Short mmCIF file of C-alpha atoms in Angstrom, two decimals:
data_model
loop_
_atom_site.label_atom_id
_atom_site.label_comp_id
_atom_site.label_asym_id
_atom_site.label_seq_id
_atom_site.Cartn_x
_atom_site.Cartn_y
_atom_site.Cartn_z
CA MET A 1 21.97 1.50 6.37
CA SER A 2 20.24 1.48 9.72
CA THR A 3 16.70 2.78 9.84
CA VAL A 4 16.58 3.01 13.62
CA SER A 5 17.09 6.49 15.02
CA SER A 6 19.50 7.08 17.87
CA ALA A 7 16.67 8.24 20.14
CA THR A 8 14.77 5.03 19.54
CA ALA A 9 17.85 2.83 19.88
CA GLU A 10 18.42 4.11 23.42
CA ASN A 11 15.09 2.65 24.55
CA VAL A 12 15.43 -0.69 22.76
CA ASP A 13 17.25 -3.79 23.88
CA PRO A 14 20.56 -4.24 21.97
CA VAL A 15 19.41 -7.51 20.46
CA GLU A 16 16.13 -5.98 19.35
CA ALA A 17 17.95 -2.94 17.98
CA GLU A 18 20.17 -5.19 15.89
CA ILE A 19 17.13 -6.96 14.49
CA LEU A 20 15.45 -3.64 13.70
CA GLU A 21 18.60 -2.36 11.98
CA GLU A 22 18.53 -5.30 9.61
CA THR A 23 14.85 -4.72 8.77
CA ASP A 24 14.07 -2.66 5.68
CA VAL A 25 11.52 -0.07 6.87
CA THR A 26 10.18 2.64 4.60
CA PRO A 27 11.20 6.01 6.06
CA GLU A 28 8.58 8.38 7.40
CA TYR A 29 8.66 11.68 5.55
CA SER A 30 8.34 15.02 7.26
CA LEU A 31 5.30 17.23 6.77
CA LEU A 32 7.37 19.65 4.71
CA ALA A 33 8.43 16.87 2.34
CA ARG A 34 4.85 15.67 1.98
CA LEU A 35 3.58 19.17 1.27
CA GLY A 36 6.27 19.63 -1.36
CA ALA A 37 5.18 16.38 -3.01
CA GLU A 38 1.55 17.51 -3.03
CA ALA A 39 2.44 20.88 -4.52
CA PHE A 40 4.53 19.21 -7.22
CA GLY A 41 1.85 16.68 -8.09
CA THR A 42 -0.91 19.29 -8.34
CA PHE A 43 1.36 21.53 -10.40
CA THR A 44 1.97 18.67 -12.83
CA LEU A 45 -1.73 17.85 -13.03
CA VAL A 46 -2.81 21.41 -13.84
CA LEU A 47 0.11 22.15 -16.13
CA ILE A 48 -0.55 19.15 -18.37
CA GLY A 49 -4.34 18.89 -18.22
CA VAL A 50 -5.19 22.58 -18.38
CA GLY A 51 -2.34 23.24 -20.80
CA ILE A 52 -3.72 20.74 -23.31
CA ALA A 53 -7.18 22.27 -22.97
CA LEU A 54 -5.87 25.83 -23.29
CA PHE A 55 -3.99 25.22 -26.51
CA ALA A 56 -6.33 22.55 -27.89
CA ALA A 57 -7.27 24.68 -30.92
CA VAL A 58 -3.61 25.35 -31.67
CA ASN A 59 -2.20 21.85 -31.24
CA GLY A 60 -4.95 20.25 -33.33
CA VAL A 61 -6.68 18.21 -30.61
CA ALA A 62 -9.71 20.50 -30.19
CA GLY A 63 -11.98 18.01 -31.95
CA ASN A 64 -10.66 15.04 -29.98
CA GLY A 65 -12.77 14.68 -26.86
CA LEU A 66 -10.28 12.30 -25.19
CA ALA A 67 -7.17 14.46 -25.44
CA VAL A 68 -7.84 16.58 -22.35
CA PRO A 69 -9.17 13.74 -20.12
CA LEU A 70 -6.20 11.56 -21.02
CA GLY A 71 -3.90 14.48 -20.29
CA PHE A 72 -5.26 14.76 -16.75
CA GLY A 73 -5.18 10.99 -16.25
CA ILE A 74 -1.63 10.50 -17.49
CA ALA A 75 -0.45 13.48 -15.44
CA VAL A 76 -1.86 11.89 -12.28
CA LEU A 77 -0.33 8.54 -13.20
CA GLY A 78 3.13 10.05 -13.63
CA ALA A 79 3.02 12.31 -10.58
CA ALA A 80 1.63 9.58 -8.32
CA SER A 81 4.32 7.17 -9.48
CA ALA A 82 6.99 9.78 -8.77
CA VAL A 83 5.98 11.16 -5.37
CA GLY A 84 2.98 9.11 -4.27
CA HIS A 85 5.12 7.17 -1.80
CA ILE A 86 5.98 10.45 -0.05
CA SER A 87 2.60 12.11 0.47
CA GLY A 88 0.09 9.54 -0.76
CA GLY A 89 -0.39 11.23 -4.14
CA HIS A 90 -3.61 13.16 -3.50
CA PHE A 91 -3.13 16.32 -5.61
CA ASN A 92 -6.77 17.11 -4.87
CA PRO A 93 -8.48 18.58 -1.75
CA ALA A 94 -11.40 16.18 -2.23
CA VAL A 95 -9.11 13.16 -2.18
CA SER A 96 -7.41 14.45 0.97
CA LEU A 97 -10.78 14.87 2.67
CA GLY A 98 -11.83 11.35 1.73
CA GLY A 99 -8.53 10.05 3.06
CA ALA A 100 -8.96 11.88 6.37
CA ILE A 101 -12.47 10.49 6.84
CA ALA A 102 -11.26 6.97 6.02
CA GLY A 103 -8.39 7.28 8.51
CA ARG A 104 -5.61 7.44 5.94
CA ILE A 105 -4.18 10.80 6.99
CA SER A 106 -4.33 12.92 10.11
CA TRP A 107 -6.98 15.62 10.31
CA ALA A 108 -4.21 17.99 11.34
CA ASP A 109 -2.58 17.49 7.93
CA LEU A 110 -5.74 18.26 5.95
CA ALA A 111 -5.47 22.07 5.86
CA PRO A 112 -1.73 22.04 5.01
CA TYR A 113 -2.41 19.55 2.21
CA TRP A 114 -5.12 21.81 0.80
CA LEU A 115 -2.83 24.82 0.92
CA ALA A 116 -0.01 22.96 -0.85
CA GLN A 117 -2.38 21.76 -3.56
CA LEU A 118 -3.75 25.26 -4.15
CA VAL A 119 -0.24 26.69 -4.37
CA GLY A 120 0.91 24.04 -6.85
CA GLY A 121 -2.17 24.36 -9.07
CA THR A 122 -2.13 28.17 -9.05
CA ALA A 123 1.55 28.25 -9.95
CA ALA A 124 0.90 26.04 -12.99
CA SER A 125 -2.02 28.21 -14.12
CA ALA A 126 0.09 31.34 -13.74
CA ILE A 127 2.78 29.89 -15.97
CA LEU A 128 0.21 28.92 -18.61
CA PHE A 129 -1.49 32.34 -18.40
CA PHE A 130 1.70 34.29 -18.96
CA THR A 131 2.82 32.07 -21.84
CA VAL A 132 -0.25 32.91 -23.97
CA PRO A 133 0.80 35.20 -26.84
CA SER A 134 -1.03 38.53 -26.79
CA GLY A 135 -2.50 38.09 -30.27
CA LEU A 136 -3.59 34.47 -29.92
CA PRO A 137 -6.92 35.08 -28.11
CA SER A 138 -8.12 37.44 -30.85
CA ILE A 139 -7.27 34.93 -33.57
CA LEU A 140 -9.08 32.10 -31.79
CA SER A 141 -12.11 34.18 -30.79
CA PRO A 142 -15.12 33.98 -33.16
CA THR A 143 -15.66 37.72 -32.78
CA GLY A 144 -11.99 38.66 -33.01
CA GLU A 145 -12.17 40.46 -29.67
CA GLY A 146 -10.83 37.79 -27.37
CA THR A 147 -8.53 38.39 -24.42
CA THR A 148 -6.19 36.17 -22.50
CA ARG A 149 -8.75 35.86 -19.71
CA SER A 150 -11.51 34.92 -22.15
CA LEU A 151 -9.25 32.28 -23.66
CA PHE A 152 -8.40 30.97 -20.20
CA SER A 153 -12.10 30.89 -19.31
CA GLY A 154 -12.47 28.02 -21.75
CA THR A 155 -10.50 25.87 -19.31
CA SER A 156 -12.57 26.79 -16.25
CA ASN A 157 -15.49 24.85 -14.81
CA GLY A 158 -19.01 26.18 -15.11
CA PHE A 159 -22.68 25.32 -15.60
CA ALA A 160 -25.82 26.76 -17.23
CA GLU A 161 -24.75 29.50 -19.66
CA ASN A 162 -21.11 28.72 -18.84
CA SER A 163 -21.49 25.03 -19.57
CA PRO A 164 -19.31 23.84 -22.47
CA VAL A 165 -22.41 22.58 -24.28
CA TYR A 166 -24.01 26.02 -24.15
CA GLY A 167 -20.89 27.60 -25.61
CA LEU A 168 -20.84 25.04 -28.41
CA PHE A 169 -24.50 25.63 -29.30
CA SER A 170 -24.26 29.41 -29.03
CA ARG A 171 -21.49 29.47 -31.63
CA SER A 172 -23.58 27.47 -34.07
CA GLN A 173 -26.71 28.41 -35.99
CA ILE A 174 -28.96 27.23 -33.13
CA ASP A 175 -31.27 29.80 -31.58
CA PRO A 176 -29.77 31.17 -28.34
CA ALA A 177 -32.97 30.38 -26.46
CA MET A 178 -32.81 26.76 -27.58
CA ALA A 179 -29.13 26.63 -26.64
CA ALA A 180 -29.98 27.86 -23.15
CA ASP A 181 -32.63 25.17 -22.75
CA ALA A 182 -30.12 22.53 -23.85
CA SER A 183 -27.45 23.56 -21.33
CA PHE A 184 -26.95 21.80 -18.00
CA PRO A 185 -28.38 23.62 -14.95
CA LEU A 186 -26.97 23.90 -11.43
CA LEU A 187 -28.66 20.75 -10.09
CA THR A 188 -27.26 18.61 -12.90
CA ALA A 189 -23.79 20.04 -12.36
CA LEU A 190 -23.97 19.26 -8.65
CA ILE A 191 -25.15 15.69 -9.18
CA VAL A 192 -22.53 14.90 -11.80
CA GLU A 193 -19.65 16.37 -9.78
CA VAL A 194 -20.75 14.67 -6.54
CA VAL A 195 -21.18 11.23 -8.10
CA ALA A 196 -18.04 11.40 -10.26
CA THR A 197 -15.88 12.52 -7.33
CA ALA A 198 -17.35 9.84 -5.05
CA VAL A 199 -16.49 7.16 -7.59
CA PHE A 200 -12.99 8.57 -8.06
CA VAL A 201 -12.22 8.76 -4.33
CA GLY A 202 -13.74 5.31 -3.79
CA VAL A 203 -11.42 3.82 -6.41
CA ILE A 204 -8.43 5.50 -4.79
CA LEU A 205 -9.29 4.22 -1.33
CA GLY A 206 -9.80 0.70 -2.67
CA VAL A 207 -6.71 0.26 -4.85
CA THR A 208 -4.36 1.83 -2.30
CA ASP A 209 -5.54 -0.25 0.65
CA LYS A 210 -2.70 -2.42 1.98
CA ARG A 211 -5.03 -5.38 2.02
CA SER A 212 -5.35 -5.01 -1.75
CA ARG A 213 -2.90 -6.95 -3.89
CA ILE A 214 -3.03 -4.46 -6.76
CA SER A 215 0.43 -3.27 -7.76
CA TYR A 216 -0.65 -0.80 -10.47
CA ALA A 217 -2.60 1.66 -8.33
CA PRO A 218 -1.34 4.82 -10.13
CA ALA A 219 -2.49 3.44 -13.49
CA ALA A 220 -5.92 2.53 -12.12
CA ILE A 221 -6.30 5.98 -10.56
CA GLY A 222 -5.14 7.84 -13.67
CA LEU A 223 -7.40 5.94 -16.07
CA THR A 224 -10.38 6.31 -13.74
CA LEU A 225 -9.84 10.06 -13.59
CA ALA A 226 -9.58 10.24 -17.38
CA VAL A 227 -12.90 8.50 -18.05
CA LEU A 228 -14.71 10.45 -15.31
CA ILE A 229 -13.48 13.77 -16.72
CA ALA A 230 -14.58 12.65 -20.17
CA LEU A 231 -18.02 11.97 -18.68
CA ALA A 232 -18.30 15.33 -16.92
CA ALA A 233 -16.57 17.49 -19.55
CA PRO A 234 -19.69 18.35 -21.63
CA ILE A 235 -21.59 19.27 -18.45
CA THR A 236 -19.14 21.17 -16.24
CA ASN A 237 -15.84 20.92 -18.11
CA GLY A 238 -14.89 18.17 -15.68
CA SER A 239 -13.60 19.37 -12.31
CA LEU A 240 -13.63 16.65 -9.57
CA ASN A 241 -10.85 18.76 -8.04
CA PRO A 242 -11.34 22.06 -6.18
CA ALA A 243 -7.66 22.97 -6.53
CA ARG A 244 -7.82 22.59 -10.32
CA SER A 245 -11.02 24.68 -10.51
CA THR A 246 -9.58 27.41 -8.29
CA ALA A 247 -6.33 27.55 -10.25
CA THR A 248 -8.13 28.28 -13.54
CA ALA A 249 -10.86 30.52 -12.07
CA ILE A 250 -8.26 32.98 -10.75
CA PHE A 251 -7.08 33.76 -14.30
CA SER A 252 -10.48 33.58 -16.02
CA GLU A 253 -13.35 36.01 -16.36
CA GLY A 254 -15.50 36.93 -13.38
CA TRP A 255 -18.16 34.25 -13.85
CA ALA A 256 -15.62 31.52 -13.06
CA LEU A 257 -15.03 32.84 -9.54
CA GLN A 258 -18.78 33.34 -9.04
CA GLN A 259 -19.51 29.69 -9.85
CA LEU A 260 -16.41 28.33 -8.12
CA TRP A 261 -18.33 27.41 -4.94
CA VAL A 262 -20.07 24.59 -6.81
CA PHE A 263 -16.73 22.99 -7.61
CA TRP A 264 -15.74 23.04 -3.97
CA VAL A 265 -19.01 21.89 -2.45
CA ALA A 266 -19.78 19.09 -4.91
CA PRO A 267 -16.34 17.38 -4.97
CA LEU A 268 -15.96 17.64 -1.19
CA LEU A 269 -19.43 16.20 -0.66
CA GLY A 270 -18.70 13.33 -3.04
CA ALA A 271 -15.39 12.63 -1.29
CA ALA A 272 -17.08 12.64 2.12
CA ILE A 273 -19.65 10.12 0.90
CA ALA A 274 -16.94 7.84 -0.46
CA GLY A 275 -14.87 8.13 2.73
CA LEU A 276 -17.82 7.31 4.99
CA ILE A 277 -18.91 4.34 2.90
CA TYR A 278 -15.39 2.99 2.82
CA LEU A 279 -14.97 3.49 6.57
CA LEU A 280 -18.22 1.67 7.35
CA ALA A 281 -17.65 -1.11 4.82
CA THR A 282 -14.20 -2.12 6.07
CA PRO A 283 -14.16 -4.22 9.27
CA ALA A 284 -10.51 -3.48 10.01
CA PRO A 285 -9.03 0.00 10.52
CA ALA A 286 -8.57 1.79 7.21
CA ALA A 287 -5.02 2.82 8.07
CA VAL A 288 -3.77 -0.70 7.21
CA GLN A 289 -1.71 0.39 2.71
CA GLU A 290 -0.44 2.75 1.36
CA TRP A 291 -2.22 5.88 1.02
CA PRO A 292 -0.33 7.55 2.45
CA GLU A 293 1.60 4.57 3.65
CA VAL A 294 1.40 4.20 7.44
CA GLU A 295 4.46 2.41 8.81
CA PRO A 296 4.43 0.52 12.12
CA THR A 297 5.77 2.38 15.15
CA HIS A 298 9.13 1.58 16.70
CA GLU A 299 7.35 0.20 19.77
CA ALA A 300 5.44 -2.27 17.61
CA GLU A 301 8.61 -3.26 15.80
CA ALA A 302 10.43 -3.79 19.11
CA ALA A 303 7.59 -5.93 20.45
CA ALA A 304 7.57 -8.04 17.31
CA ALA A 305 11.34 -8.48 17.50
CA ALA A 306 11.15 -9.52 21.16
CA ALA A 307 8.44 -12.07 20.39
CA ALA A 308 10.52 -13.49 17.56
CA ALA A 309 13.60 -13.70 19.82
CA ALA A 310 11.60 -15.53 22.54
CA GLU A 311 10.25 -18.02 20.01
CA SER A 312 13.74 -18.63 18.67
CA ALA A 313 15.07 -19.23 22.21
CA GLU A 314 12.33 -21.80 22.88
CA GLU A 315 13.19 -23.64 19.67
CA GLU A 316 16.90 -23.69 20.59
CA ALA A 317 16.05 -25.06 24.07
CA ASP A 318 14.03 -27.88 22.53
CA VAL A 319 16.88 -28.73 20.17
CA ASP A 320 19.38 -28.78 23.05
CA ALA A 321 17.16 -31.15 25.07
CA ILE A 322 16.86 -33.54 22.13
CA ASP A 323 20.64 -33.45 21.55
CA ALA A 324 21.30 -34.26 25.24
CA LEU A 325 18.92 -37.23 25.13
CA LEU A 326 20.55 -38.60 21.98
CA ALA A 327 24.00 -38.22 23.56
CA ARG A 328 22.96 -40.23 26.62
CA GLN A 329 21.53 -42.99 24.46
CA SER A 330 24.72 -43.13 22.39
CA ALA A 331 26.91 -43.38 25.53
CA ALA A 332 24.80 -46.24 26.90
CA ALA A 333 25.12 -48.16 23.65
CA THR A 334 28.96 -48.07 23.77
CA VAL A 335 29.34 -49.70 27.32
CA PRO A 336 30.72 -53.34 26.94
CA SER A 337 28.47 -56.14 28.13
CA GLU A 338 29.42 -58.05 31.34
CA THR A 339 30.89 -61.61 31.04
CA VAL A 340 28.46 -64.18 32.27
CA VAL A 341 30.20 -66.60 34.65
CA VAL A 342 28.62 -69.99 34.76
CA GLU A 343 29.15 -71.48 38.23
CA GLU A 344 29.56 -75.20 38.55
CA VAL A 345 26.83 -76.69 40.60
CA PRO A 346 28.31 -79.10 43.14
CA ALA A 347 27.03 -82.69 43.09
CA THR A 348 24.91 -83.99 45.95
CA GLN A 349 26.40 -86.25 48.68
CA SER A 350 24.60 -89.39 47.44
CA GLU A 351 25.95 -88.90 43.98
CA ALA A 352 29.47 -88.47 45.42
CA ALA A 353 29.17 -91.62 47.49
CA ALA A 354 27.93 -93.63 44.52
CA ALA A 355 30.81 -92.38 42.46
CA GLU A 356 33.31 -93.40 45.14
CA ALA A 357 31.73 -96.87 45.45
CA ALA A 358 31.89 -97.37 41.71
CA ALA A 359 35.51 -96.37 41.72
CA ALA A 360 36.34 -98.77 44.58
CA GLU A 361 34.56 -101.64 42.85
CA ALA A 362 36.45 -101.04 39.70
CA GLN A 363 39.74 -100.99 41.59
CA ALA A 364 38.83 -104.27 43.31
CA GLU A 365 38.10 -105.97 40.03
CA VAL A 366 41.45 -104.89 38.70
CA GLU A 367 43.27 -106.23 41.69
CA GLY A 368 41.33 -109.52 41.49
CA ASP A 369 42.28 -110.02 37.90
CA GLU A 370 45.93 -109.48 38.69
CA GLY A 371 45.74 -112.09 41.55
CA ASP A 372 44.17 -114.71 39.36
CA ARG A 373 46.92 -114.34 36.79
CA GLY A 374 49.56 -114.91 39.51
CA THR A 375 48.20 -118.33 40.88
CA THR A 376 47.21 -120.02 37.67
CA PRO A 377 49.55 -122.92 36.90
CA ARG A 378 51.63 -122.79 33.75
CA ALA A 379 50.85 -125.25 31.04
#
């Protein structure tokens, strides 16, 4: 099926249009389609990752520190494989910011991408929140007075007294003062989130560059996210994603919204650092693979087709000239050779006179012999 629009075909030479029609060009998706892909991907990420964390005590994976990180990583892998070719597979405002700085997406698309990601993540959290049975929080709470919001708070990102480590120590026999001293403060939370997000965005920009020959980019991105969340989980519960943090904070207790600014500032700062480093470290424009994939314009395609047609015409002209030369040589080889006539060279006058004298002498001798035979007497 032709990939050349009617509007473009009107401005392109018929020969070039035919060449373009036979070229397989990835279609350019509308902004609405890309926003839908981003909303779907973020929804999948939050639904799976936060869902595993929310029901970790029920499904028996609460003591497995890799269950939740792998859930987030595999969710990104699947969603990016499904719709990454449409929007670039960001599912994260920090990733979109890094992509804009690196020249991968338009700055005009940044705010719509953020909005789509927030909508998708919030929708997933809402579904999880309303599926929690009313009696489950009380059963899982150590005091027996838990609520759905308190249960959901366990999936939110926080630091200091809301750090996962502090909650673990406070439920044990450790002195609360000692538990507070062992928790991670604001500065540590900022450093970890900035560095982890910078590494994550840097990996994404690298493996999705069109100059890279890696064909398993979604797997590399998903596994990187999993190990980075595993690293940050004891400190901040592992955000690296403002949309994910916002989606859970909305349905958690008040402290989650109060500390939410950290999980916007730190990931965005880390993404900006990664985008700037990538932009400065690459000699060619960053818009050259797939993230989102930037296809060549119709004008560039038409120019390339015209250049190819001109080169082909030159080659055909050279072939025709060679054929004409060979034909002339073949015709010359088939012409019959001329008969060489050897002219008799006439004898000189002296030679003719000598020949006549010799002939006369011979004739005289013959006549003399005949005369002698006639006068000789008979015996």
